[in-house]
Amino acid sequence: MAGERILVAKVGLDGHDRGIKVVARILRDAGFEVVYTGLFQTPETVAAAAVDEDVDAIGLSMLSGAHMTLAPMVVEEVRKRGIDIPVILGGIVPDHDLEALAGFGINTVLTPGASAEEIAERVRAAVHANENA
């Protein structure tokens, strides 16, 4: 099934956007409708955009090391607004943080080296698992 809508965002002060632009293009080429919010977003602006855009998932890109603080804040803001959609994290994330991130509500984590096919498959799986929950 194509046509899933995903919002991709850079949260916090991380100004590195080349990777998220590549991921946005990968998802678009895989049939997703992609909404990119740009750099320097807050958890509140990401959650508000997710509601406004009626997306099926949120993809966060974090290279700054702030994933343990900012990613859970995005999940919290999304849930405060009454939507239960997957939040997917991509970027530099140490293996020892994966379990805690899952506990905070992060659906899946994609790290450097993920192929285009893996990115599209895992995002689509997260969306469909949420639809069937």
N, CA and C atoms as an extended XYZ file, in Angstrom:
399
Properties=species:S:1:pos:R:3:atomname:S:1:resname:S:1:resid:I:1 pbc="F F F"
N         0.845       -1.178        0.000 N   MET     1
C         0.000        0.000        0.000 CA  MET     1
C         0.891        1.243        0.000 C   MET     1
N         0.662        2.137       -0.904 N   ALA     2
C         1.429        3.379       -0.963 CA  ALA     2
C         0.557        4.529       -0.478 C   ALA     2
N         1.198        5.671       -0.301 N   GLY     3
C         0.443        6.853        0.066 CA  GLY     3
C         0.501        7.199        1.538 C   GLY     3
N         1.291        6.472        2.312 N   GLU     4
C         1.421        6.815        3.716 CA  GLU     4
C         2.058        8.186        3.823 C   GLU     4
N         1.618        8.956        4.824 N   ARG     5
C         2.170       10.293        5.062 CA  ARG     5
C         3.106       10.237        6.258 C   ARG     5
N         4.315       10.768        6.080 N   ILE     6
C         5.272       10.808        7.181 CA  ILE     6
C         5.842       12.210        7.292 C   ILE     6
N         5.930       12.679        8.508 N   LEU     7
C         6.564       13.955        8.801 CA  LEU     7
C         7.987       13.656        9.236 C   LEU     7
N         8.949       14.326        8.624 N   VAL     8
C        10.337       14.174        9.040 CA  VAL     8
C        10.819       15.505        9.593 C   VAL     8
N        11.570       15.426       10.695 N   ALA     9
C        11.935       16.642       11.404 CA  ALA     9
C        13.312       16.558       12.028 C   ALA     9
N        13.922       17.709       12.181 N   LYS    10
C        15.164       17.887       12.929 CA  LYS    10
C        14.787       18.650       14.196 C   LYS    10
N        14.990       18.030       15.339 N   VAL    11
C        14.618       18.634       16.615 CA  VAL    11
C        15.872       19.127       17.324 C   VAL    11
N        15.774       20.284       17.930 N   GLY    12
C        16.894       20.819       18.691 CA  GLY    12
C        17.827       21.640       17.832 C   GLY    12
N        19.056       21.755       18.286 N   LEU    13
C        20.027       22.652       17.665 CA  LEU    13
C        20.905       21.990       16.619 C   LEU    13
N        20.645       20.733       16.299 N   ASP    14
C        21.421       20.005       15.295 CA  ASP    14
C        21.128       20.594       13.914 C   ASP    14
N        22.117       21.181       13.291 N   GLY    15
C        21.928       21.816       11.997 CA  GLY    15
C        22.348       20.980       10.807 C   GLY    15
N        22.616       19.705       11.021 N   HIS    16
C        23.048       18.817        9.934 CA  HIS    16
C        21.819       18.252        9.238 C   HIS    16
N        21.558       18.683        8.024 N   ASP    17
C        20.320       18.262        7.369 CA  ASP    17
C        20.504       17.449        6.097 C   ASP    17
N        21.723       17.148        5.721 N   ARG    18
C        21.921       16.376        4.487 CA  ARG    18
C        21.277       14.996        4.599 C   ARG    18
N        21.492       14.303        5.735 N   GLY    19
C        20.953       12.961        5.907 CA  GLY    19
C        19.439       12.918        5.873 C   GLY    19
N        18.791       13.861        6.540 N   ILE    20
C        17.327       13.838        6.566 CA  ILE    20
C        16.758       14.135        5.183 C   ILE    20
N        17.457       14.950        4.409 N   LYS    21
C        16.997       15.216        3.050 CA  LYS    21
C        17.132       13.972        2.180 C   LYS    21
N        18.191       13.199        2.390 N   VAL    22
C        18.354       11.937        1.662 CA  VAL    22
C        17.244       10.965        2.065 C   VAL    22
N        16.972       10.866        3.363 N   VAL    23
C        15.912        9.963        3.840 CA  VAL    23
C        14.555       10.409        3.293 C   VAL    23
N        14.295       11.703        3.280 N   ALA    24
C        13.023       12.202        2.735 CA  ALA    24
C        12.868       11.776        1.277 C   ALA    24
N        13.944       11.872        0.527 N   ARG    25
C        13.886       11.469       -0.885 CA  ARG    25
C        13.690        9.951       -1.015 C   ARG    25
N        14.367        9.178       -0.174 N   ILE    26
C        14.197        7.718       -0.186 CA  ILE    26
C        12.726        7.367        0.068 C   ILE    26
N        12.144        7.996        1.076 N   LEU    27
C        10.749        7.708        1.412 CA  LEU    27
C         9.800        8.157        0.303 C   LEU    27
N        10.061        9.318       -0.250 N   ARG    28
C         9.237        9.794       -1.362 CA  ARG    28
C         9.298        8.818       -2.532 C   ARG    28
N        10.521        8.375       -2.865 N   ASP    29
C        10.683        7.441       -3.982 CA  ASP    29
C        10.023        6.092       -3.701 C   ASP    29
N         9.834        5.770       -2.407 N   ALA    30
C         9.178        4.514       -2.023 CA  ALA    30
C         7.661        4.666       -1.942 C   ALA    30
N         7.147        5.837       -2.291 N   GLY    31
C         5.700        6.027       -2.331 CA  GLY    31
C         5.097        6.766       -1.156 C   GLY    31
N         5.921        7.204       -0.226 N   PHE    32
C         5.413        7.976        0.905 CA  PHE    32
C         5.167        9.421        0.479 C   PHE    32
N         4.198       10.049        1.109 N   GLU    33
C         4.048       11.493        1.011 CA  GLU    33
C         4.830       12.053        2.192 C   GLU    33
N         5.823       12.878        1.925 N   VAL    34
C         6.748       13.341        2.954 CA  VAL    34
C         6.530       14.824        3.237 C   VAL    34
N         6.411       15.132        4.523 N   VAL    35
C         6.342       16.518        4.990 CA  VAL    35
C         7.621       16.761        5.780 C   VAL    35
N         8.427       17.728        5.329 N   TYR    36
C         9.687       18.044        6.017 CA  TYR    36
C         9.528       19.389        6.705 C   TYR    36
N         9.745       19.416        8.014 N   THR    37
C         9.526       20.637        8.787 CA  THR    37
C        10.732       21.556        8.811 C   THR    37
N        11.888       21.090        8.403 N   GLY    38
C        13.077       21.928        8.425 CA  GLY    38
C        13.857       21.789        9.725 C   GLY    38
N        14.867       22.622        9.846 N   LEU    39
C        15.791       22.570       10.988 CA  LEU    39
C        15.224       23.258       12.230 C   LEU    39
N        15.831       22.924       13.360 N   PHE    40
C        15.653       23.619       14.638 CA  PHE    40
C        14.214       23.603       15.157 C   PHE    40
N        13.539       22.474       15.015 N   GLN    41
C        12.177       22.340       15.523 CA  GLN    41
C        12.198       22.013       17.019 C   GLN    41
N        11.090       22.283       17.672 N   THR    42
C        10.907       21.888       19.065 CA  THR    42
C         9.978       20.679       19.091 C   THR    42
N         9.972       19.930       20.192 N   PRO    43
C         9.012       18.835       20.285 CA  PRO    43
C         7.569       19.311       20.079 C   PRO    43
N         7.257       20.489       20.571 N   GLU    44
C         5.897       21.032       20.415 CA  GLU    44
C         5.562       21.331       18.958 C   GLU    44
N         6.503       21.922       18.220 N   THR    45
C         6.205       22.235       16.820 CA  THR    45
C         6.093       20.972       15.973 C   THR    45
N         6.878       19.968       16.300 N   VAL    46
C         6.780       18.700       15.562 CA  VAL    46
C         5.422       18.045       15.822 C   VAL    46
N         5.008       17.995       17.080 N   ALA    47
C         3.715       17.389       17.411 CA  ALA    47
C         2.564       18.159       16.768 C   ALA    47
N         2.629       19.472       16.818 N   ALA    48
C         1.576       20.292       16.215 CA  ALA    48
C         1.517       20.058       14.704 C   ALA    48
N         2.674       19.996       14.054 N   ALA    49
C         2.705       19.740       12.614 CA  ALA    49
C         2.165       18.357       12.286 C   ALA    49
N         2.460       17.372       13.127 N   ALA    50
C         1.955       16.008       12.899 CA  ALA    50
C         0.425       15.995       12.932 C   ALA    50
N        -0.144       16.739       13.862 N   VAL    51
C        -1.611       16.834       13.943 CA  VAL    51
C        -2.151       17.581       12.732 C   VAL    51
N        -1.566       18.749       12.455 N   ASP    52
C        -2.046       19.578       11.342 CA  ASP    52
C        -1.958       18.859       10.000 C   ASP    52
N        -0.910       18.092        9.813 N   GLU    53
C        -0.675       17.415        8.531 CA  GLU    53
C        -1.316       16.028        8.455 C   GLU    53
N        -1.895       15.570        9.567 N   ASP    54
C        -2.565       14.262        9.623 CA  ASP    54
C        -1.661       13.145        9.096 C   ASP    54
N        -0.461       13.058        9.679 N   VAL    55
C         0.513       12.078        9.212 CA  VAL    55
C         0.319       10.721        9.886 C   VAL    55
N         0.889        9.711        9.259 N   ASP    56
C         0.814        8.342        9.762 CA  ASP    56
C         1.995        7.981       10.651 C   ASP    56
N         3.060        8.787       10.601 N   ALA    57
C         4.258        8.534       11.407 CA  ALA    57
C         5.115        9.798       11.430 C   ALA    57
N         6.019        9.834       12.400 N   ILE    58
C         6.998       10.912       12.509 CA  ILE    58
C         8.379       10.285       12.449 C   ILE    58
N         9.245       10.852       11.633 N   GLY    59
C        10.635       10.441       11.569 CA  GLY    59
C        11.512       11.564       12.081 C   GLY    59
N        12.305       11.279       13.086 N   LEU    60
C        13.210       12.265       13.669 CA  LEU    60
C        14.638       11.931       13.274 C   LEU    60
N        15.411       12.949       12.940 N   SER    61
C        16.828       12.773       12.654 CA  SER    61
C        17.620       13.488       13.731 C   SER    61
N        18.502       12.742       14.404 N   MET    62
C        19.301       13.340       15.469 CA  MET    62
C        20.744       12.874       15.373 C   MET    62
N        21.618       13.851       15.235 N   LEU    63
C        23.042       13.581       15.181 CA  LEU    63
C        23.776       14.266       16.323 C   LEU    63
N        23.047       14.949       17.179 N   SER    64
C        23.652       15.813       18.189 CA  SER    64
C        23.924       15.130       19.520 C   SER    64
N        23.426       13.910       19.692 N   GLY    65
C        23.573       13.240       20.981 CA  GLY    65
C        22.450       13.546       21.948 C   GLY    65
N        21.458       14.311       21.512 N   ALA    66
C        20.346       14.701       22.388 CA  ALA    66
C        19.133       13.771       22.252 C   ALA    66
N        19.328       12.625       21.634 N   HIS    67
C        18.209       11.716       21.369 CA  HIS    67
C        17.504       11.216       22.627 C   HIS    67
N        18.234       11.040       23.715 N   MET    68
C        17.621       10.516       24.945 CA  MET    68
C        16.737       11.554       25.634 C   MET    68
N        16.918       12.807       25.305 N   THR    69
C        16.082       13.873       25.859 CA  THR    69
C        14.989       14.279       24.880 C   THR    69
N        15.387       14.595       23.658 N   LEU    70
C        14.441       15.186       22.706 CA  LEU    70
C        13.451       14.183       22.121 C   LEU    70
N        13.886       12.981       21.777 N   ALA    71
C        12.962       12.006       21.179 CA  ALA    71
C        11.808       11.670       22.132 C   ALA    71
N        12.065       11.379       23.418 N   PRO    72
C        10.940       11.132       24.326 CA  PRO    72
C        10.017       12.350       24.486 C   PRO    72
N        10.582       13.538       24.383 N   MET    73
C         9.751       14.740       24.480 CA  MET    73
C         8.801       14.847       23.288 C   MET    73
N         9.258       14.441       22.111 N   VAL    74
C         8.376       14.437       20.934 CA  VAL    74
C         7.243       13.442       21.148 C   VAL    74
N         7.578       12.237       21.607 N   VAL    75
C         6.534       11.234       21.875 CA  VAL    75
C         5.512       11.792       22.866 C   VAL    75
N         5.989       12.396       23.935 N   GLU    76
C         5.101       12.956       24.956 CA  GLU    76
C         4.184       14.036       24.377 C   GLU    76
N         4.737       14.917       23.571 N   GLU    77
C         3.929       15.990       22.974 CA  GLU    77
C         2.896       15.436       21.996 C   GLU    77
N         3.269       14.408       21.247 N   VAL    78
C         2.330       13.784       20.310 CA  VAL    78
C         1.183       13.146       21.086 C   VAL    78
N         1.509       12.406       22.144 N   ARG    79
C         0.467       11.736       22.937 CA  ARG    79
C        -0.437       12.746       23.645 C   ARG    79
N         0.135       13.869       24.094 N   LYS    80
C        -0.668       14.934       24.715 CA  LYS    80
C        -1.753       15.434       23.778 C   LYS    80
N        -1.479       15.369       22.486 N   ARG    81
C        -2.430       15.846       21.488 CA  ARG    81
C        -3.408       14.750       21.055 C   ARG    81
N        -3.311       13.608       21.693 N   GLY    82
C        -4.281       12.540       21.464 CA  GLY    82
C        -4.054       11.718       20.215 C   GLY    82
N        -2.846       11.748       19.669 N   ILE    83
C        -2.595       10.894       18.507 CA  ILE    83
C        -1.589        9.815       18.878 C   ILE    83
N        -1.847        8.643       18.345 N   ASP    84
C        -0.995        7.490       18.625 CA  ASP    84
C        -0.409        7.013       17.303 C   ASP    84
N         0.680        7.664       16.912 N   ILE    85
C         1.362        7.291       15.679 CA  ILE    85
C         2.799        6.925       16.011 C   ILE    85
N         3.416        6.110       15.178 N   PRO    86
C         4.805        5.728       15.445 CA  PRO    86
C         5.759        6.920       15.325 C   PRO    86
N         6.712        6.961       16.235 N   VAL    87
C         7.816        7.916       16.162 CA  VAL    87
C         9.073        7.097       15.916 C   VAL    87
N         9.731        7.394       14.813 N   ILE    88
C        10.893        6.654       14.349 CA  ILE    88
C        12.104        7.575       14.455 C   ILE    88
N        13.195        7.044       14.941 N   LEU    89
C        14.396        7.840       15.136 CA  LEU    89
C        15.503        7.356       14.214 C   LEU    89
N        16.178        8.284       13.594 N   GLY    90
C        17.329        7.956       12.780 CA  GLY    90
C        18.491        8.831       13.163 C   GLY    90
N        19.685        8.274       13.062 N   GLY    91
C        20.869        9.066       13.345 CA  GLY    91
C        21.896        8.292       14.139 C   GLY    91
N        22.709        9.040       14.866 N   ILE    92
C        23.773        8.446       15.667 CA  ILE    92
C        23.187        8.084       17.031 C   ILE    92
N        22.938        6.792       17.220 N   VAL    93
C        22.328        6.308       18.460 CA  VAL    93
C        23.113        5.082       18.923 C   VAL    93
N        23.756        5.170       20.080 N   PRO    94
C        24.491        4.005       20.586 CA  PRO    94
C        23.549        2.844       20.903 C   PRO    94
N        24.034        1.636       20.686 N   ASP    95
C        23.231        0.438       20.950 CA  ASP    95
C        22.693        0.404       22.377 C   ASP    95
N        23.471        0.885       23.344 N   HIS    96
C        23.020        0.801       24.740 CA  HIS    96
C        21.843        1.729       25.036 C   HIS    96
N        21.459        2.608       24.102 N   ASP    97
C        20.300        3.481       24.294 CA  ASP    97
C        19.019        2.906       23.692 C   ASP    97
N        19.122        1.859       22.896 N   LEU    98
C        17.968        1.355       22.148 CA  LEU    98
C        16.827        0.889       23.047 C   LEU    98
N        17.142        0.141       24.072 N   GLU    99
C        16.095       -0.379       24.957 CA  GLU    99
C        15.361        0.758       25.665 C   GLU    99
N        16.102        1.722       26.171 N   ALA   100
C        15.479        2.860       26.853 CA  ALA   100
C        14.598        3.653       25.891 C   ALA   100
N        15.064        3.851       24.670 N   LEU   101
C        14.264        4.582       23.692 CA  LEU   101
C        12.959        3.861       23.390 C   LEU   101
N        13.016        2.549       23.272 N   ALA   102
C        11.784        1.772       23.069 CA  ALA   102
C        10.838        1.972       24.251 C   ALA   102
N        11.380        1.987       25.456 N   GLY   103
C        10.568        2.220       26.642 CA  GLY   103
C         9.929        3.595       26.662 C   GLY   103
N        10.573        4.565       26.019 N   PHE   104
C        10.023        5.924       25.926 CA  PHE   104
C         8.987        6.048       24.821 C   PHE   104
N         8.827        4.991       24.016 N   GLY   105
C         7.819        5.020       22.962 CA  GLY   105
C         8.355        5.196       21.561 C   GLY   105
N         9.667        5.140       21.384 N   ILE   106
C        10.230        5.217       20.034 CA  ILE   106
C         9.996        3.869       19.366 C   ILE   106
N         9.371        3.886       18.204 N   ASN   107
C         8.975        2.649       17.535 CA  ASN   107
C        10.162        1.867       17.003 C   ASN   107
N        11.052        2.544       16.306 N   THR   108
C        12.216        1.883       15.728 CA  THR   108
C        13.328        2.910       15.568 C   THR   108
N        14.554        2.420       15.516 N   VAL   109
C        15.718        3.286       15.364 CA  VAL   109
C        16.523        2.812       14.155 C   VAL   109
N        16.806        3.744       13.271 N   LEU   110
C        17.627        3.481       12.092 CA  LEU   110
C        18.956        4.192       12.276 C   LEU   110
N        20.032        3.461       12.130 N   THR   111
C        21.359        4.034       12.339 CA  THR   111
C        22.108        4.128       11.011 C   THR   111
N        23.236        4.840       10.991 N   PRO   112
C        23.996        4.957        9.745 CA  PRO   112
C        24.277        3.577        9.148 C   PRO   112
N        24.191        3.517        7.853 N   GLY   113
C        24.420        2.262        7.152 CA  GLY   113
C        23.141        1.567        6.740 C   GLY   113
N        21.997        2.043        7.228 N   ALA   114
C        20.724        1.455        6.805 CA  ALA   114
C        20.539        1.714        5.312 C   ALA   114
N        20.148        0.695        4.587 N   SER   115
C        19.939        0.843        3.146 CA  SER   115
C        18.615        1.558        2.880 C   SER   115
N        18.468        2.045        1.664 N   ALA   116
C        17.213        2.689        1.273 CA  ALA   116
C        16.045        1.724        1.445 C   ALA   116
N        16.249        0.473        1.065 N   GLU   117
C        15.190       -0.522        1.180 CA  GLU   117
C        14.824       -0.761        2.647 C   GLU   117
N        15.830       -0.841        3.511 N   GLU   118
C        15.570       -1.056        4.933 CA  GLU   118
C        14.814        0.124        5.534 C   GLU   118
N        15.195        1.329        5.159 N   ILE   119
C        14.504        2.509        5.672 CA  ILE   119
C        13.031        2.457        5.287 C   ILE   119
N        12.754        2.269        4.020 N   ALA   120
C        11.366        2.237        3.549 CA  ALA   120
C        10.589        1.091        4.184 C   ALA   120
N        11.200       -0.095        4.263 N   GLU   121
C        10.512       -1.258        4.838 CA  GLU   121
C        10.183       -1.056        6.319 C   GLU   121
N        11.134       -0.543        7.083 N   ARG   122
C        10.913       -0.385        8.521 CA  ARG   122
C         9.915        0.722        8.826 C   ARG   122
N         9.940        1.791        8.041 N   VAL   123
C         8.941        2.848        8.246 CA  VAL   123
C         7.563        2.333        7.868 C   VAL   123
N         7.466        1.649        6.746 N   ARG   124
C         6.170        1.107        6.335 CA  ARG   124
C         5.665        0.080        7.344 C   ARG   124
N         6.541       -0.764        7.863 N   ALA   125
C         6.146       -1.748        8.884 CA  ALA   125
C         5.634       -1.056       10.141 C   ALA   125
N         6.287        0.027       10.544 N   ALA   126
C         5.831        0.762       11.740 CA  ALA   126
C         4.445        1.341       11.530 C   ALA   126
N         4.208        1.897       10.346 N   VAL   127
C         2.884        2.481       10.042 CA  VAL   127
C         1.827        1.395       10.048 C   VAL   127
N         2.092        0.273        9.386 N   HIS   128
C         1.091       -0.787        9.287 CA  HIS   128
C         0.864       -1.497       10.621 C   HIS   128
N         1.886       -1.651       11.417 N   ALA   129
C         1.710       -2.250       12.756 CA  ALA   129
C         0.814       -1.366       13.593 C   ALA   129
N         0.962       -0.055       13.454 N   ASN   130
C         0.137        0.882       14.212 CA  ASN   130
C        -1.317        0.841       13.734 C   ASN   130
N        -1.517        0.688       12.417 N   GLU   131
C        -2.880        0.605       11.881 CA  GLU   131
C        -3.593       -0.640       12.374 C   GLU   131
N        -2.841       -1.705       12.591 N   ASN   132
C        -3.441       -2.977       12.996 CA  ASN   132
C        -3.523       -3.150       14.503 C   ASN   132
N        -3.030       -2.176       15.249 N   ALA   133
C        -3.030       -2.275       16.724 CA  ALA   133
C        -4.389       -1.939       17.297 C   ALA   133
